[in-house]
Structures are given as C-alpha cells and as structure tokens.
Coordinates of C-alpha atoms and ligand atoms in Angstrom, one line a residue:
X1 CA 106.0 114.5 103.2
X2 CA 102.8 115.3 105.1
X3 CA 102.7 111.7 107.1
X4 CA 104.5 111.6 110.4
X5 CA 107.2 109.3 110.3
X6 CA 109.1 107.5 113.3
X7 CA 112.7 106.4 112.8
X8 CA 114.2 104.4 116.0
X9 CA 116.8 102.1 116.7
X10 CA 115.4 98.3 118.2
X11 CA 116.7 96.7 120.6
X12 CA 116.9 92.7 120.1
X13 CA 113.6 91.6 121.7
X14 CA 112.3 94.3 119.4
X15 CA 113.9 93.2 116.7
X16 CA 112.9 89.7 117.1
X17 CA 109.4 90.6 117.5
X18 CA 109.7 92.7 114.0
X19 CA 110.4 89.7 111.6
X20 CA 108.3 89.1 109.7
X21 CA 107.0 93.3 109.1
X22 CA 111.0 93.2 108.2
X23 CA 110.8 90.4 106.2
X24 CA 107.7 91.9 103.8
X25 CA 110.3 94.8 103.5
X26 CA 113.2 92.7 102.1
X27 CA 110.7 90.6 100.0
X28 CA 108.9 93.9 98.5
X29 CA 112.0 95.4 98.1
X30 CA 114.0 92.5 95.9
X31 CA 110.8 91.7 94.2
X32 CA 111.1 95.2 92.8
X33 CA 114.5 94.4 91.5
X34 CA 116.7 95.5 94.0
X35 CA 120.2 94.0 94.4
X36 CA 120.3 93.4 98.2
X37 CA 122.2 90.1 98.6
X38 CA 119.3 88.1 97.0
X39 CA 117.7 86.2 94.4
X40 CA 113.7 85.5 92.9
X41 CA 112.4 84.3 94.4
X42 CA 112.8 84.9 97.5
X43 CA 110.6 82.6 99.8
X44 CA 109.5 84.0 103.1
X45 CA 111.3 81.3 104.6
X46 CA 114.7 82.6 103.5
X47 CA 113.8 86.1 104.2
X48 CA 112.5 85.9 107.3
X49 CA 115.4 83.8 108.7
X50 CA 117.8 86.3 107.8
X51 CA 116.0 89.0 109.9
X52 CA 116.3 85.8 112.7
X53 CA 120.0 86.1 112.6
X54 CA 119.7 90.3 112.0
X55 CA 118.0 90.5 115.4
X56 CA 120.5 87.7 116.9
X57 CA 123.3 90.4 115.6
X58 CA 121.8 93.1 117.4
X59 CA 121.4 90.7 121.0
X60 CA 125.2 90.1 120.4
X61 CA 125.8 94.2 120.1
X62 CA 127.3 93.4 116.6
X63 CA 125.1 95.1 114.8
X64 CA 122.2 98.5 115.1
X65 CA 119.3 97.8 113.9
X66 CA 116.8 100.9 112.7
X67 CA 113.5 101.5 111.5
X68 CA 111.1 103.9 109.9
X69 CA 107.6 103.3 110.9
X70 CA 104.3 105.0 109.9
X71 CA 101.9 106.7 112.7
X72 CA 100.1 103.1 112.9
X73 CA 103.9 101.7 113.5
X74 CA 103.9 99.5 110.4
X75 CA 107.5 99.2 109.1
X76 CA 108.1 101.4 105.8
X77 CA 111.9 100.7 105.7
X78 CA 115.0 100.2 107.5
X79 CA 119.1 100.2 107.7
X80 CA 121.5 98.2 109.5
X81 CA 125.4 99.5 111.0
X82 CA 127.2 96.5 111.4
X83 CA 129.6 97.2 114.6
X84 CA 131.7 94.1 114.7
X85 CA 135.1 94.5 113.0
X86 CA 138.9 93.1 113.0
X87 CA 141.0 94.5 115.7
X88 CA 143.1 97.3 113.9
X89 CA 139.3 99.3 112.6
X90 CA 137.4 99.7 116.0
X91 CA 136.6 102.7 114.7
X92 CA 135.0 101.5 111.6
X93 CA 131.1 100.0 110.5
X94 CA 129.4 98.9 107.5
X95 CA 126.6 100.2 106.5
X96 CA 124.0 97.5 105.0
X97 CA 120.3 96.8 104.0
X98 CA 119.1 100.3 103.2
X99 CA 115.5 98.8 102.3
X100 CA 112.5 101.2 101.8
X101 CA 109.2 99.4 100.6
X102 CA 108.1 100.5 97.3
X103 CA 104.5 101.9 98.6
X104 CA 106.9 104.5 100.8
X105 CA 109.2 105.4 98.7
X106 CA 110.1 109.2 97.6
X107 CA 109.3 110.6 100.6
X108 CA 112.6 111.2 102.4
X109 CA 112.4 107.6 104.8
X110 CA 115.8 106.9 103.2
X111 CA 116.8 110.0 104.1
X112 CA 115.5 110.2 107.6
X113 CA 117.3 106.2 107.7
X114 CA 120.6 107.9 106.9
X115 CA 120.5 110.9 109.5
X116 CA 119.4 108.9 112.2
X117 CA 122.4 106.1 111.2
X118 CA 125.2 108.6 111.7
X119 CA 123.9 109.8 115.2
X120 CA 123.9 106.0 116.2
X121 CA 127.0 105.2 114.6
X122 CA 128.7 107.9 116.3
X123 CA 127.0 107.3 119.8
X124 CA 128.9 103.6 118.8
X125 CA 132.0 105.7 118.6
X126 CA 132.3 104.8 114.8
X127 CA 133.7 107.6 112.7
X128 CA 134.5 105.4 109.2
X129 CA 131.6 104.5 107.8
X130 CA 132.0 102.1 104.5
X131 CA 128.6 100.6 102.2
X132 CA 128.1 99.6 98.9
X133 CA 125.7 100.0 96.3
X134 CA 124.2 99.3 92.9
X135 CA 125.9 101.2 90.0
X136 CA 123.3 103.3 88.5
X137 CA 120.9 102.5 91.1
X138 CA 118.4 105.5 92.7
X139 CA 120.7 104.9 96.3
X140 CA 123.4 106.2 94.6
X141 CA 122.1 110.0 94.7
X142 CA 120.6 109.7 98.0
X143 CA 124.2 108.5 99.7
X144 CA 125.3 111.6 97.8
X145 CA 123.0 113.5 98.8
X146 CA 124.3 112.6 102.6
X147 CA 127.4 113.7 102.6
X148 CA 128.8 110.1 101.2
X149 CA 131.9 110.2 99.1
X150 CA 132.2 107.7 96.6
X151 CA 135.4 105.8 96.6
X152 CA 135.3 103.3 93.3
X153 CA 133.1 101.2 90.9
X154 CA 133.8 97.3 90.8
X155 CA 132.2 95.9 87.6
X156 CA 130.4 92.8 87.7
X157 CA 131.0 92.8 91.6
X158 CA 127.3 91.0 91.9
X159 CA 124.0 89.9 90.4
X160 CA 120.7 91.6 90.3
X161 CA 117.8 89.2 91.6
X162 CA 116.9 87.9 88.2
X163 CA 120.9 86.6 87.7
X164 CA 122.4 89.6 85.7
X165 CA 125.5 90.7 86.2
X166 CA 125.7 94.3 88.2
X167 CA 128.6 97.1 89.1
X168 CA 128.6 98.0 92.8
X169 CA 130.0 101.5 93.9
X170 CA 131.6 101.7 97.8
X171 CA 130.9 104.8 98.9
X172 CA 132.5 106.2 102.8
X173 CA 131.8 108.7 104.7
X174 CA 134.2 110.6 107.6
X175 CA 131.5 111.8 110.9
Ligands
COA1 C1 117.1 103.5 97.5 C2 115.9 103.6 98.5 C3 116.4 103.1 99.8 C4 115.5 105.1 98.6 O1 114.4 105.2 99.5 P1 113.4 106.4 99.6 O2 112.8 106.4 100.9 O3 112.5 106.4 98.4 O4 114.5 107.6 99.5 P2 114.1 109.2 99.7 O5 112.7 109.4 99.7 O6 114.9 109.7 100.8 O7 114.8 109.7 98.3 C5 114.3 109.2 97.1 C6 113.9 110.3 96.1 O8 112.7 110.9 96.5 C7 112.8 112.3 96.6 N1 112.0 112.8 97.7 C8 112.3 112.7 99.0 N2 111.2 113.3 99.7 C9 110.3 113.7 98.8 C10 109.1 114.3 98.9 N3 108.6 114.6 100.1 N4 108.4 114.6 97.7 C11 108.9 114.2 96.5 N5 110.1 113.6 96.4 C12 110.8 113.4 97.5 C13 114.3 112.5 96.8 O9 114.8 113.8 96.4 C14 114.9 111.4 96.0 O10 114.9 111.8 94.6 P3 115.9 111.2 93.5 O11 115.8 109.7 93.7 O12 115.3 111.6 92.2 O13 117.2 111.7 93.7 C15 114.7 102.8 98.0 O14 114.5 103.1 96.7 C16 114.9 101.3 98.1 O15 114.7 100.7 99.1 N6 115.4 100.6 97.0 C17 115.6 99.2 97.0 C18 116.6 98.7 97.9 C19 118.0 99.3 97.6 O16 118.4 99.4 96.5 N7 118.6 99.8 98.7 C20 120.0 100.3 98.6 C21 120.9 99.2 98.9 S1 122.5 99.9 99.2

C-alpha cells in the first residue's frame, strides 16, 4: 500500500453531502457481483436513496457511518455499525455494508474499515458485534483475518444480484 489512505467516521451533514461518492460505491460494488442487499440493476435512484436514509440513520445516532478516502478525498469504501437495538442488547451492533470499490481493492481499505469499526463501536460502548456475509465470498477471510469468529452457515439465506440463490455465514466478534 504505498497510497495514503484516510479512514474517518461522518457525521450526518457529512454523510448527507457524501451520497452520491457513496452511491458509485454501492453501484460499483453490486455490479461486480456482490451480494449486498441488492439486485441488477441497480439504478442510481435506488442507490442513492438508500445512502439518503443511511445518513438520516446516522442524524438519528442509530447508526456510524465510516469512510476510506484517497489523499484527493474520493471515497474508496466504507462500513456501517448499526447502534439501534431492542432493549435487552444495548450492548450489541450490526455490522453492515462493508463495500470497497473494485479499483481499490487488495490494498488493506477493508482492513483499515474493520480496525477503525471496533474503536468506534467501543467508544459507542458496544462490545457484541454480529454481521453476515456471503459463503465463499473474499470477506470471509478478511473478517477472519480480524479477529471475527464465525458462528454458522445458513444455506440459501439470500440471492446474489443476478437472482441466484447464496449461503450467508454470521460471524461475531467479543471487543
Ligand atoms: C470484501 C471487500 C470489502 C474486501 O475489500 P479490500 O479492501 O479489497 O480488502 P483488503 O485489501 O483488506 O483485503 C483483501 C485482500 O487483499 C490482500 N491485501 C491487503 N493489502 C494488500 C497489499 N498492500 N498488497 C497486496 N495484497 C493486499 C489481503 O491480504 C486480502 O487477501 P485475500 O483476499 O487473498 O485473503 C471487497 O472485496 C468488497 O467490497 N467486496 C464487495 C462487497 C462485499 O462483498 N462486502 C462484504 C459484505 S459483508
């Protein structure tokens, strides 16, 4: 990795001002196949009003929002910790959107993503931290890599973007 590279938490006016560098993210990142809630195609529309309601999240405090950006501060990826849970896990958070754009990939920016999640989650007070992922998929050896256990594979738990059926392994980690 010989580019420097920034990761940060937003805040919501930040995050508001970021969707549509978030958006090409999400858009990049599905169009390469990745299982991420979504299907081909995606239209900008969709993806950029689900970065809307990300960055509403974060103004609520229900959710952290972070991102990796190059030394010209264009987005390369990012990760979410989603805060708000029921009553009896306050001390729990999901883990979701670990998207890295395929022209910055395999240069640690997951891995810097990750790091710089558990030192927010735990400034949040979290110390359970739950995601899941594609069975098979290259984010299964990087959230091993972390330090995340893997707790169990549910088969045919949801569909890759072009409609086939996929595994997804949940995976925790203790902080
Ligand atoms: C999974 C994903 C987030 C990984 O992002 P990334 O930034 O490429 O991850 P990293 O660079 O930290 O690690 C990826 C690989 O690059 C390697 N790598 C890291 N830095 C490197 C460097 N400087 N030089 C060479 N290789 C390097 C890592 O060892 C790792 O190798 P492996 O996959 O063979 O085990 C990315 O591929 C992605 O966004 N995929 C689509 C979305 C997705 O599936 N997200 C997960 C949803 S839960």
């Amino acid at each position: 990795m010989t580019e420097p590279i920034t990761v940060r938490r937003v805040g919501a006016d930040e995050a508001a001002a970021c969707i549509e560098p978030l958006a090409d993210v999400l858009i990049d990142c599905v169009e390469g196949g990745a299982s991420v809630s979504f299907m081909l195609p995606l239209p900008r529309e969709k993806a950029t009003h689900f970065w809307r309601g990300v960055a509403d999240g974060v103004a609520r405090g229900e959710r952290v929002l972070l991102i990796a950006q190059d030394r010209e501060g264009q987005i390369l990826g990012t990760v979410q910790i989603i805060l708000s849970m029921p009553d009896n896990q306050p001390h729990r958070a999901d883990v979701a959107k670990m998207l890295v754009h395929r022209r910055a990939r395999r240069r640690g920016v997951a891995q810097r993503l990750l790091a710089a999640l558990d030192d927010a989650a735990r400034a949040q007070g979290k110390t359970v931290l739950v995601l899941d992922t594609v069975t098979g998929g290259d984010a299964e050896r990087l959230y091993e890599r972390a330090g995340w256990q893997r707790a169990g594979v549910v088969p045919k738990y949801a569909l890759m973007p072009d409609g086939a059926f996929c595994g997804t392994t949940f995976f925790y980690k203790h902080l």
